[in-house]
Each structure stands twice: as structure tokens, then as C-alpha cells.
PDB file of C-alpha atoms and ligand atoms in Angstrom:
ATOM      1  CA  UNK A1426      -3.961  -9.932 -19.399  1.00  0.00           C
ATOM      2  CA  UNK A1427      -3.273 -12.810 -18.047  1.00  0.00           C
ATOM      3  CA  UNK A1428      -4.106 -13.822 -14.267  1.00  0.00           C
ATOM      4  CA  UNK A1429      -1.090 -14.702 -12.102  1.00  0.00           C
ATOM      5  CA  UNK A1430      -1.688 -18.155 -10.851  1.00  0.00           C
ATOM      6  CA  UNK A1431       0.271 -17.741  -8.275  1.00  0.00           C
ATOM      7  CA  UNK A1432      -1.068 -14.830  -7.082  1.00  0.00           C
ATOM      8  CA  UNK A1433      -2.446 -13.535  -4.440  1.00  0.00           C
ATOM      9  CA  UNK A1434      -1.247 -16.699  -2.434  1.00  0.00           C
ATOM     10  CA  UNK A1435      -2.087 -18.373   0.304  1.00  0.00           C
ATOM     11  CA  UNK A1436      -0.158 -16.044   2.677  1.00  0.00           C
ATOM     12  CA  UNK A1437      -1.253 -12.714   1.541  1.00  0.00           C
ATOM     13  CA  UNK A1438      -4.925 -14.065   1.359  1.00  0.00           C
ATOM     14  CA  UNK A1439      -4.818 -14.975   5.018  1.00  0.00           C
ATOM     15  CA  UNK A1440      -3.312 -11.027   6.454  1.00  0.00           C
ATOM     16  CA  UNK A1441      -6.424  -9.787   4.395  1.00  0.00           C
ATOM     17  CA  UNK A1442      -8.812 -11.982   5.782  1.00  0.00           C
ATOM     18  CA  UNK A1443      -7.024 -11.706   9.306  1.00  0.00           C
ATOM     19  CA  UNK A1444      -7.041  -7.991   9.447  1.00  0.00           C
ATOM     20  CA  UNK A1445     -11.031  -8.138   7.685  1.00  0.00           C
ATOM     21  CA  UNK A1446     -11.802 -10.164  10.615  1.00  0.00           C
ATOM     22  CA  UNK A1447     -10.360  -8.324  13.535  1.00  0.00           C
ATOM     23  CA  UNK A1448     -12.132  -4.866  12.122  1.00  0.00           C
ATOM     24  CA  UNK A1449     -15.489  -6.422  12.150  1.00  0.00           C
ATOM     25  CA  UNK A1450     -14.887  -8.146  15.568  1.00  0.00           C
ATOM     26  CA  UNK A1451     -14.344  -4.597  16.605  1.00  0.00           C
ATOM     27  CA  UNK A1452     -17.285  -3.018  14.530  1.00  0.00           C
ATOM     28  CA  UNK A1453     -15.296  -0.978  12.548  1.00  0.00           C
ATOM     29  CA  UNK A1454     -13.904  -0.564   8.896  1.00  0.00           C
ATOM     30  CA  UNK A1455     -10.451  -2.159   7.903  1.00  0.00           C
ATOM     31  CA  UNK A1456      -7.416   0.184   8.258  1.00  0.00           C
ATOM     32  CA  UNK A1457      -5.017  -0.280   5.464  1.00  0.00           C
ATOM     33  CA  UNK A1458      -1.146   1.412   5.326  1.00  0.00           C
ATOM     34  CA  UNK A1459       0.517   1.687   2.454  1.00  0.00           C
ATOM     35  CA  UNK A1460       4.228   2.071   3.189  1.00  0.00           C
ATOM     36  CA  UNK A1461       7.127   3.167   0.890  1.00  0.00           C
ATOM     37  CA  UNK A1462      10.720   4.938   1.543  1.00  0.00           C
ATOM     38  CA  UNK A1463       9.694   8.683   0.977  1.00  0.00           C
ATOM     39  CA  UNK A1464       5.871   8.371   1.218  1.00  0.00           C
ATOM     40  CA  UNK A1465       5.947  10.770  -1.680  1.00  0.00           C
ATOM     41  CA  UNK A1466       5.031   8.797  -4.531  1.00  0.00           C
ATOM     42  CA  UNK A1467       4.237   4.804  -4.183  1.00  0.00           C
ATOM     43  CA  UNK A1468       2.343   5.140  -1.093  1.00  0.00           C
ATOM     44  CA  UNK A1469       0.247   8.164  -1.165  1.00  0.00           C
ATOM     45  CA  UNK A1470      -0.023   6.778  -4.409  1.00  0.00           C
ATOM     46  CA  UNK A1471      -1.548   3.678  -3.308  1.00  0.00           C
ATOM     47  CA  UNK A1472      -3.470   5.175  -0.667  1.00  0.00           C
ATOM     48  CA  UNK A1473      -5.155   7.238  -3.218  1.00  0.00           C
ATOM     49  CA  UNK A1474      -5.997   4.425  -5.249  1.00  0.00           C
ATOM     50  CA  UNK A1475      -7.616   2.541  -3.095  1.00  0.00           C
ATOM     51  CA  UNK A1476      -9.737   5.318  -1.406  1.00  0.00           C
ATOM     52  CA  UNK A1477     -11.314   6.144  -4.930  1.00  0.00           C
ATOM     53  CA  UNK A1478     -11.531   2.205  -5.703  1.00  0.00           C
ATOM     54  CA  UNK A1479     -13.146   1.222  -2.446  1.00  0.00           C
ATOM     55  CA  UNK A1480     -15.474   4.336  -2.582  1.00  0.00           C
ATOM     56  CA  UNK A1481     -16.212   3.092  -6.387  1.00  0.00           C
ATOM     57  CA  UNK A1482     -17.231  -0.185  -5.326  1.00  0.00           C
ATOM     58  CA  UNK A1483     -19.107   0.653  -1.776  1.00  0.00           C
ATOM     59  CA  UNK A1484     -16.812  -1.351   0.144  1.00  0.00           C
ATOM     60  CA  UNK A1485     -15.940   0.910   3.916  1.00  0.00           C
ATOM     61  CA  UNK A1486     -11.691   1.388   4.276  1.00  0.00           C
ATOM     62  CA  UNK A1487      -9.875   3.682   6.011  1.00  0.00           C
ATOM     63  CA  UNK A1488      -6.342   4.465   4.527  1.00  0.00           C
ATOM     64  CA  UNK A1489      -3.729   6.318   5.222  1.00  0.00           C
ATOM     65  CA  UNK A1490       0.780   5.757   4.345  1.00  0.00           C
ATOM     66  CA  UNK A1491       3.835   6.538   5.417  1.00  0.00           C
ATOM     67  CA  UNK A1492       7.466   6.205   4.332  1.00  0.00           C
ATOM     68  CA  UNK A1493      10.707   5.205   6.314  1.00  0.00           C
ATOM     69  CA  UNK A1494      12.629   8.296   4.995  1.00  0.00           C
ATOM     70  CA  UNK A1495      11.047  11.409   7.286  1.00  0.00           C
ATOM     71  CA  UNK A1496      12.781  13.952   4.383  1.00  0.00           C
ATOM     72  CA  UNK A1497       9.633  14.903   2.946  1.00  0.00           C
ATOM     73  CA  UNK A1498       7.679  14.912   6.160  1.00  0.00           C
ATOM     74  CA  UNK A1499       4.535  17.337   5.203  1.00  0.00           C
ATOM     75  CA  UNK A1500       5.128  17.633   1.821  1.00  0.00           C
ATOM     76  CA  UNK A1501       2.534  16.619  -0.809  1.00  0.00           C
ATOM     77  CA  UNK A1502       3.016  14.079  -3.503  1.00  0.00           C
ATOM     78  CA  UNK A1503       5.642  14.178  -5.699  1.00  0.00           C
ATOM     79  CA  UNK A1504       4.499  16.510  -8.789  1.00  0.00           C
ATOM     80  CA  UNK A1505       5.281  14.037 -11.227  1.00  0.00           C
ATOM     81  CA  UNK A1506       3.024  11.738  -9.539  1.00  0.00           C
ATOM     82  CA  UNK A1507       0.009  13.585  -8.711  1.00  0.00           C
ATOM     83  CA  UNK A1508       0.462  14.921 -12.562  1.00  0.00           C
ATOM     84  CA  UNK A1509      -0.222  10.871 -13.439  1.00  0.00           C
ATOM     85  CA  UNK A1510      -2.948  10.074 -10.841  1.00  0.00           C
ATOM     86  CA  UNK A1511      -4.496  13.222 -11.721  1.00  0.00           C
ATOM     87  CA  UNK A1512      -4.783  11.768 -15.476  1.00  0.00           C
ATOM     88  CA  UNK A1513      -6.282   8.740 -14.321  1.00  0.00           C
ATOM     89  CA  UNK A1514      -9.443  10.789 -11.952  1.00  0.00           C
ATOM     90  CA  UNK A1515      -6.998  10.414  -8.649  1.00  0.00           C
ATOM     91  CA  UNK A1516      -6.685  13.604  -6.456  1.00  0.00           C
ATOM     92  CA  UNK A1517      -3.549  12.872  -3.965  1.00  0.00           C
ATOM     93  CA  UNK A1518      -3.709  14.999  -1.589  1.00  0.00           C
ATOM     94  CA  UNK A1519      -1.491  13.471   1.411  1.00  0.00           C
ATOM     95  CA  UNK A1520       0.821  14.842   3.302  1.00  0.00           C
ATOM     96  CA  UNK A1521       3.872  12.919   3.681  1.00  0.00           C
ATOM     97  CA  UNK A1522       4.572  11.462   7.274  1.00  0.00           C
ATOM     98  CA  UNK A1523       7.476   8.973   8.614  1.00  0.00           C
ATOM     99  CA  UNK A1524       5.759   5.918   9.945  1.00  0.00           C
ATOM    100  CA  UNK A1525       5.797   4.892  13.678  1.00  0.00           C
ATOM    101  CA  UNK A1526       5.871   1.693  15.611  1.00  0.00           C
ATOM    102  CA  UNK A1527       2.296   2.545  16.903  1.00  0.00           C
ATOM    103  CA  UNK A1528       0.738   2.545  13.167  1.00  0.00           C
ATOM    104  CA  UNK A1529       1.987  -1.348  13.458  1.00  0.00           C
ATOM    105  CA  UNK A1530      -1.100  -1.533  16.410  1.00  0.00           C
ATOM    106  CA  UNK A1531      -2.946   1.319  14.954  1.00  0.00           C
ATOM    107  CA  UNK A1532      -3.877  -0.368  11.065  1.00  0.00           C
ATOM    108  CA  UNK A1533      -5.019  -3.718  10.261  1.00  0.00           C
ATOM    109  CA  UNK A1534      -3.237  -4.652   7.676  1.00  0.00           C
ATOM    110  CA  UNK A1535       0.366  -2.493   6.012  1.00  0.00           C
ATOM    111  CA  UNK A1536       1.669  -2.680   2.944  1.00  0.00           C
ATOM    112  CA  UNK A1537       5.142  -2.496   1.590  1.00  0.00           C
ATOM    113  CA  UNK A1538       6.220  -1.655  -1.954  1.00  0.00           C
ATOM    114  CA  UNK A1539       9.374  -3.286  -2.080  1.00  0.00           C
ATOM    115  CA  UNK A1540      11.805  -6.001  -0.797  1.00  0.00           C
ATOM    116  CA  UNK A1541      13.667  -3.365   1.587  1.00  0.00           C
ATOM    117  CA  UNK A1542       9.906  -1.112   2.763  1.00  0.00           C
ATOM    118  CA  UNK A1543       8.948  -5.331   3.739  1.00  0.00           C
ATOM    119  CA  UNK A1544      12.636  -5.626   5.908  1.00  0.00           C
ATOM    120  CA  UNK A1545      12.461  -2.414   7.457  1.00  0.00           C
ATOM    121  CA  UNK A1546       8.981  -3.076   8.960  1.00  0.00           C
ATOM    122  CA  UNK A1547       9.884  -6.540   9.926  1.00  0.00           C
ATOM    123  CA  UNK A1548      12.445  -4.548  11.902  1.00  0.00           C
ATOM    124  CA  UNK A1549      10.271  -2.405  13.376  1.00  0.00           C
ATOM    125  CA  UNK A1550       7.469  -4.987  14.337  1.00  0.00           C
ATOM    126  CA  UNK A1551       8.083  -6.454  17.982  1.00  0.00           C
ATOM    127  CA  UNK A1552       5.416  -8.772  18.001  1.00  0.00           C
ATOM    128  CA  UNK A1553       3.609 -11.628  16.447  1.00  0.00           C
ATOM    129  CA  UNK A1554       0.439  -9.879  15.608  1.00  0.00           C
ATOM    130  CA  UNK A1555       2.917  -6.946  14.039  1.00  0.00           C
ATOM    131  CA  UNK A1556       4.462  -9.380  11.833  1.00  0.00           C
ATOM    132  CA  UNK A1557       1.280 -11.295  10.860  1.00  0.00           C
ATOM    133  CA  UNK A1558      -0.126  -7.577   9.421  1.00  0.00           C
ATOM    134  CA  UNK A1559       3.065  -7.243   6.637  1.00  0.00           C
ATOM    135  CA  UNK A1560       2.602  -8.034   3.163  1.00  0.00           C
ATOM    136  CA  UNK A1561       4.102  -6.765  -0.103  1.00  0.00           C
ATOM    137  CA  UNK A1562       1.643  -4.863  -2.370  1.00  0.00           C
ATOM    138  CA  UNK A1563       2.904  -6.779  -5.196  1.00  0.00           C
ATOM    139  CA  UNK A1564       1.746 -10.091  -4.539  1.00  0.00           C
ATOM    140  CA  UNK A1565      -2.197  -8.589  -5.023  1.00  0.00           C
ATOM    141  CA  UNK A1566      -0.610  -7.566  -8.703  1.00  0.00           C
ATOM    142  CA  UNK A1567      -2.220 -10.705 -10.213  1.00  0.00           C
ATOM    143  CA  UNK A1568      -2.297  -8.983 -14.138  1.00  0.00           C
ATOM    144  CA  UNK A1569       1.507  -9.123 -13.508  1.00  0.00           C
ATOM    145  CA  UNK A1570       2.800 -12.341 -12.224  1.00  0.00           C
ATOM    146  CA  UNK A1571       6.494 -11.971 -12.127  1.00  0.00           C
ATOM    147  CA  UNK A1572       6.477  -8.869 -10.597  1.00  0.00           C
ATOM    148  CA  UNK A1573       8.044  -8.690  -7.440  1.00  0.00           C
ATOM    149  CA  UNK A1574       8.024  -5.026  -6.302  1.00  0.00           C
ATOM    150  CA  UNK A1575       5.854  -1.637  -7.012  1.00  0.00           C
ATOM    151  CA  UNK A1576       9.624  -0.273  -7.840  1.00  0.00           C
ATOM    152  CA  UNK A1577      10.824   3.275  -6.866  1.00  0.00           C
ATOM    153  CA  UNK A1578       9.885   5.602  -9.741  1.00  0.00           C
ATOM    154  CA  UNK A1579      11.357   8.554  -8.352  1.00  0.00           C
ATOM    155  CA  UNK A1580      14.890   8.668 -10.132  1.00  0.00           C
ATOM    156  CA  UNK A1581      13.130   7.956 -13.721  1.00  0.00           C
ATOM    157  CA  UNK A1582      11.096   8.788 -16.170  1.00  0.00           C
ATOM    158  CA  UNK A1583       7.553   9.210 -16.827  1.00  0.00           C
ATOM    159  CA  UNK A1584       6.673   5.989 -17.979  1.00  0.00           C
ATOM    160  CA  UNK A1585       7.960   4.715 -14.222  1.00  0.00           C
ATOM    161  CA  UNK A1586       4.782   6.326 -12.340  1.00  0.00           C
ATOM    162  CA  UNK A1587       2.407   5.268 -14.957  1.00  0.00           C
ATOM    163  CA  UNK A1588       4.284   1.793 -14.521  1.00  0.00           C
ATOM    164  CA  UNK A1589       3.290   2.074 -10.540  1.00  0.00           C
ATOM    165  CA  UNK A1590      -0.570   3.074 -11.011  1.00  0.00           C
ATOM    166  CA  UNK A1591      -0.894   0.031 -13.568  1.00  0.00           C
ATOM    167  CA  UNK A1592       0.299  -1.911 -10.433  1.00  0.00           C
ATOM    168  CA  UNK A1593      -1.326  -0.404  -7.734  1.00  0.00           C
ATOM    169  CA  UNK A1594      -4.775  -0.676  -9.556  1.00  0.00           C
ATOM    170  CA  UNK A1595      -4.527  -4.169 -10.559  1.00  0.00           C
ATOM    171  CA  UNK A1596      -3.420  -4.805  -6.876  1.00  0.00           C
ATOM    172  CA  UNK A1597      -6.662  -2.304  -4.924  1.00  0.00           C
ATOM    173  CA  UNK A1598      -8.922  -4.466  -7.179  1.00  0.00           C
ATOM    174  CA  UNK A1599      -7.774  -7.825  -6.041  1.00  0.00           C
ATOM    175  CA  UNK A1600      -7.534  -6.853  -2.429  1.00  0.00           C
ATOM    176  CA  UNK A1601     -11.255  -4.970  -2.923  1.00  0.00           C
ATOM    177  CA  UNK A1602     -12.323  -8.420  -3.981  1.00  0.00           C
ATOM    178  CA  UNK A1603     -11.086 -10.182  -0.610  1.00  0.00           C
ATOM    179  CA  UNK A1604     -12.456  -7.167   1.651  1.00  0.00           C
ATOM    180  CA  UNK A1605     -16.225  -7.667  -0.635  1.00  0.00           C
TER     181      UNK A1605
HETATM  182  P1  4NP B3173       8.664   6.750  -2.767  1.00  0.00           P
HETATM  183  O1  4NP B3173       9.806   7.372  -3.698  1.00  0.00           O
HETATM  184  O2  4NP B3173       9.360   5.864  -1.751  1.00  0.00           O
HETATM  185  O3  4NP B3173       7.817   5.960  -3.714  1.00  0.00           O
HETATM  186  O4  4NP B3173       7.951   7.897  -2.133  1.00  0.00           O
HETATM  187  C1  4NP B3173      10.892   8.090  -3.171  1.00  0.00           C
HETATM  188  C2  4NP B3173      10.766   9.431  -2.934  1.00  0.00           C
HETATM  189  C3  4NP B3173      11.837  10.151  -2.429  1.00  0.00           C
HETATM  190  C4  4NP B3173      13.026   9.504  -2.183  1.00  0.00           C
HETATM  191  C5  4NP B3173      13.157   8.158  -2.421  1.00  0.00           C
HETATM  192  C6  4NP B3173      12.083   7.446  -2.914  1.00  0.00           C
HETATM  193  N1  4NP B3173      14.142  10.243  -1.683  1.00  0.00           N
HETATM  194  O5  4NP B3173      15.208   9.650  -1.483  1.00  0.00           O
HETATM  195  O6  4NP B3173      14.011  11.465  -1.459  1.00  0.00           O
END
């Protein structure tokens, strides 16, 4: 496929290389959030992803997501979804968890799914630093260039979660290759 030339931009370039740099100022490993609305099947999703991707390649994350909706809090992954990862050599195995305003401070750099996960945690960021750790996971999508969002698969069919793991892979590798 075809690489987005628009992608990853010059924006979400610079949170990756920002958050890269303040880990290794601190002598530590990168912390990456994945954020969705029910942290049952984007984010945990994503998480997952880039754990085995990372580990794959030798390149030191931590991960961990969380969702705005606290409904699920505890619960594993959506069936459906594990059922896909699964398929594809991905064991999900997080539990669900609301996210606070402290993972803002506590992760490097957090990623949102969608167009409302990126205004809900400009809401919840109260500072400058907080704000310059947001991006949307879609713009490291560079196989698909006019897609805006890793959209909410959880009120369709199967074809929607495979849909999200094309995404979310194509997106860990690019964002691997600016953590290398
Ligand atoms: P997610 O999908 O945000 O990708 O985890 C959803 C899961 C559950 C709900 C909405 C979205 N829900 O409303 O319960």
C-alpha cells in the first residue's frame, strides 16, 4: 500500500520525539497510553499491539490504556476483540480502567482513537506539557492516508475489529520507527 504523504506530520513527529526525549533525560523507557471510550476494545487493543511489536523489534516501552467511560472498569477485552488479536498472535489481557488526570503526568506520550477520545483529554489536560503529550493514533496510520480515526467497532460487525488491528499495526510500526 501506498505511504500517506502526509503522514505522520510534523506535529505528531515532534510529541514522539518530545516524550522519547524526556524518558531518556530521566533514564527510563517511554510510557505510552492508549486511550479510547470503553477501554474495552481500541485501546487494550492498541496497547497489546504495541507491547508484542516493540518486544518484536527490541525497542524498551512501557504501555498501558484507559477509556473515558468507567462501565467496564475491570473487565477484560471485549470477546470479539481478543477473538481477532488472538488470530493475529496478540494475547490481551488488560483489565479495563477509567483514565485519570494523573496518567496525563504519569505517561509520556497518550493516544486517542478518535476525534471525541482527542477533546475529552484536551479537557482534562490543565497544562501545557499535558497538552503537548495528545495525539490521535491515526495520524501514525501512514498505509491509510485518509483515515482520520481508529473508529469504534463495538456496535458492528466482525470485519470492524479486524478493520482496527489493520490500523493499529500500521500505526505501532511507524511510531516503533520514531522510538528506534
Ligand atoms: P472502545 O469501544 O472505546 O474501543 O473500548 C467501546 C466499548 C464499549 C462502549 C463503547 C465503546 N460502551 O458504550 O459500552
Amino acid at each position: 500500500m501506498k505511504k500517506g504523504k502526509d503522514k505522520p506530520g510534523k506535529y505528531a513527529e515532534s510529541v514522539i520525539k518530545r516524550g522519547l526525549e524526556k524518558a531518556e533525560s530521566e533514564g527510563r523507557s517511554v510510557r505510552l497510553l492508549f486511550v479510547c471510550l470503553g477501554n474495552i476494545c481500541r485501546s487494550p487493543a492498541a496497547q497489546g499491539v504495541m507491547e508484542k511489536m516493540a518486544m518484536e523489534r527490541g525497542i524498551a516501552v512501557e504501555c498501558d490504556s484507559a477509556g473515558f467511560y468507567g462501565g467496564h472498569a475491570g473487565d477484560l477485552p471485549d470477546s470479539r476483540m481478543r477473538h481477532a488479536a488472538t488470530a493475529r498472535g496478540y494475547d490481551l489481557q488488560h483489565r479495563s480502567r477509567k483514565i485519570h488526570e494523573y496518567d496525563l503526568d504519569a505517561f509520556d506520550v497518550i493516544f486517542g482513537m478518535d476525534d471525541s477520545n482527542m477533546s475529552d483529554l484536551h479537557w482534562l489536560a490543565q497544562t501545557k506539557e499535558q497538552e503537548d503529550k495528545l495525539v490521535k493514533m491515526s495520524d501514525f496510520a501512514v498505509a491509510f492516508p485518509s483515515q482520520d480515526s481508529v473508529p469504534d467497532p463495538y456496535y458492528g460487525g466482525v470485519s470492524g475489529f479486524e478493520f482496527v488491528l489493520d490500523l493499529l499495526e500500521d500505526a505501532c510500526g511507524e511510531i516503533l520507527g520514531l522510538l528506534k
